mmCIF file of C-alpha atoms in Angstrom:
data_model
loop_
_atom_site.group_PDB
_atom_site.id
_atom_site.type_symbol
_atom_site.label_atom_id
_atom_site.label_comp_id
_atom_site.label_asym_id
_atom_site.label_seq_id
_atom_site.Cartn_x
_atom_site.Cartn_y
_atom_site.Cartn_z
ATOM 1 C CA LEU Z 1 37.893 -61.660 13.931
ATOM 2 C CA ALA Z 2 34.533 -64.445 14.604
ATOM 3 C CA ILE Z 3 32.349 -61.673 13.795
ATOM 4 C CA GLY Z 4 33.994 -61.654 10.145
ATOM 5 C CA THR Z 5 34.470 -65.034 10.058
ATOM 6 C CA SER Z 6 31.111 -65.806 10.752
ATOM 7 C CA LEU Z 7 29.950 -63.536 8.601
ATOM 8 C CA ALA Z 8 31.834 -64.260 5.762
ATOM 9 C CA VAL Z 9 30.408 -68.705 6.263
ATOM 10 C CA THR Z 10 27.029 -67.182 6.253
ATOM 11 C CA VAL Z 11 27.517 -65.299 3.315
ATOM 12 C CA MET Z 12 29.092 -68.046 1.643
ATOM 13 C CA SER Z 13 25.964 -70.454 2.050
ATOM 14 C CA ALA Z 14 22.992 -68.064 1.414
ATOM 15 C CA LEU Z 15 25.206 -67.420 -1.857
ATOM 16 C CA THR Z 16 25.344 -71.330 -2.572
ATOM 17 C CA GLY Z 17 21.829 -71.975 -1.844
ATOM 18 C CA VAL Z 18 20.573 -68.867 -4.165
ATOM 19 C CA LEU Z 19 23.519 -69.837 -7.054
ATOM 20 C CA GLY Z 20 21.901 -73.455 -6.847
ATOM 21 C CA LYS Z 21 18.519 -72.247 -7.189
ATOM 22 C CA ALA Z 22 19.181 -69.932 -9.839
ATOM 23 C CA LEU Z 23 20.300 -72.234 -11.495
ATOM 24 C CA THR Z 24 17.431 -74.798 -11.445
ATOM 25 C CA ALA Z 25 15.229 -72.233 -12.138
ATOM 26 C CA GLN Z 26 13.471 -71.876 -8.412
ATOM 27 C CA ILE Z 27 13.462 -68.423 -8.314
ATOM 28 C CA PRO Z 28 10.249 -66.345 -9.141
ATOM 29 C CA LEU Z 29 12.011 -63.660 -10.940
ATOM 30 C CA GLY Z 30 8.776 -60.826 -10.263
ATOM 31 C CA PRO Z 31 8.179 -61.390 -7.004
ATOM 32 C CA ALA Z 32 12.593 -62.014 -6.263
ATOM 33 C CA GLY Z 33 12.673 -58.433 -8.291
ATOM 34 C CA ALA Z 34 9.677 -56.676 -6.148
ATOM 35 C CA VAL Z 35 11.313 -57.744 -2.915
ATOM 36 C CA MET Z 36 14.835 -56.687 -3.704
ATOM 37 C CA LEU Z 37 13.098 -53.424 -4.857
ATOM 38 C CA GLY Z 38 11.407 -53.108 -1.962
ATOM 39 C CA SER Z 39 14.581 -53.985 0.331
ATOM 40 C CA LEU Z 40 16.403 -50.999 -1.253
ATOM 41 C CA VAL Z 41 14.018 -48.068 -0.987
ATOM 42 C CA GLY Z 42 13.104 -49.378 2.627
ATOM 43 C CA ALA Z 43 16.449 -49.286 3.449
ATOM 44 C CA ARG Z 44 17.332 -46.360 3.183
ATOM 45 C CA VAL Z 45 13.324 -44.587 4.367
ATOM 46 C CA GLY Z 46 14.428 -47.103 7.452
ATOM 47 C CA ALA Z 47 17.965 -45.144 7.931
ATOM 48 C CA ARG Z 48 17.072 -41.614 7.200
ATOM 49 C CA VAL Z 49 13.368 -41.810 10.173
ATOM 50 C CA SER Z 50 15.384 -43.800 12.219
ATOM 51 C CA ARG Z 51 17.656 -40.669 13.065
ATOM 52 C CA ARG Z 52 14.756 -38.531 14.061
ATOM 53 C CA ILE Z 53 12.719 -41.074 16.094
ATOM 54 C CA PRO Z 54 13.510 -42.475 19.191
ATOM 55 C CA VAL Z 55 15.569 -45.452 20.054
ATOM 56 C CA ARG Z 56 12.681 -45.927 22.650
ATOM 57 C CA VAL Z 57 10.111 -45.432 20.225
ATOM 58 C CA LEU Z 58 11.374 -47.631 17.450
ATOM 59 C CA GLN Z 59 12.035 -50.498 20.067
ATOM 60 C CA ILE Z 60 8.263 -50.407 20.884
ATOM 61 C CA VAL Z 61 7.266 -50.763 17.254
ATOM 62 C CA LEU Z 62 9.759 -53.383 15.908
ATOM 63 C CA ALA Z 63 8.291 -55.562 19.292
ATOM 64 C CA GLY Z 64 4.699 -54.799 18.000
ATOM 65 C CA LEU Z 65 5.224 -56.234 14.975
ATOM 66 C CA VAL Z 66 6.951 -58.858 15.890
ATOM 67 C CA ALA Z 67 3.467 -59.932 18.207
ATOM 68 C CA LEU Z 68 1.298 -59.648 15.599
ATOM 69 C CA VAL Z 69 3.398 -61.757 13.160
ATOM 70 C CA ALA Z 70 3.275 -64.747 15.934
ATOM 71 C CA ILE Z 71 -0.455 -63.847 16.807
ATOM 72 C CA ARG Z 72 -1.038 -64.305 12.202
ATOM 73 C CA GLU Z 73 0.981 -67.329 12.580
ATOM 74 C CA TRP Z 74 -0.211 -68.998 15.376
ATOM 75 C CA TRP Z 75 -3.857 -68.020 14.345
ATOM 76 C CA ASP Z 76 -3.354 -69.673 10.191
ATOM 77 C CA VAL Z 77 -1.326 -72.458 11.945
ATOM 78 C CA LEU Z 78 -4.230 -73.455 14.866
ATOM 79 C CA GLY Z 79 -7.290 -72.960 11.251
ATOM 80 C CA ARG Z 80 -8.781 -70.351 12.582
#
C-alpha cells in the first residue's frame, strides 16, 4: 500500500509540474517530442535486448554509463 501511495503522489506531483509548464508555454515541443519518441522506442528495444543479455552484463554496462556521466559532469563543473 505504501508503494502505491508513494507512486500516486509522485505521479500527481509530476502532472502538476508538467501542466504548469505547458500552460505557460515553457515546454519546447520539438525537443520534448523527440525525447518522448526516443523513450518509447528505447523502452521497447531495451525490453527485448535485456531478455537476451545476462543480468551481470547489464549491471556492468549501467555502472559504466553512470561513471561516464559523472565524469562528464565533474569535467564541466571544474571548467575543463
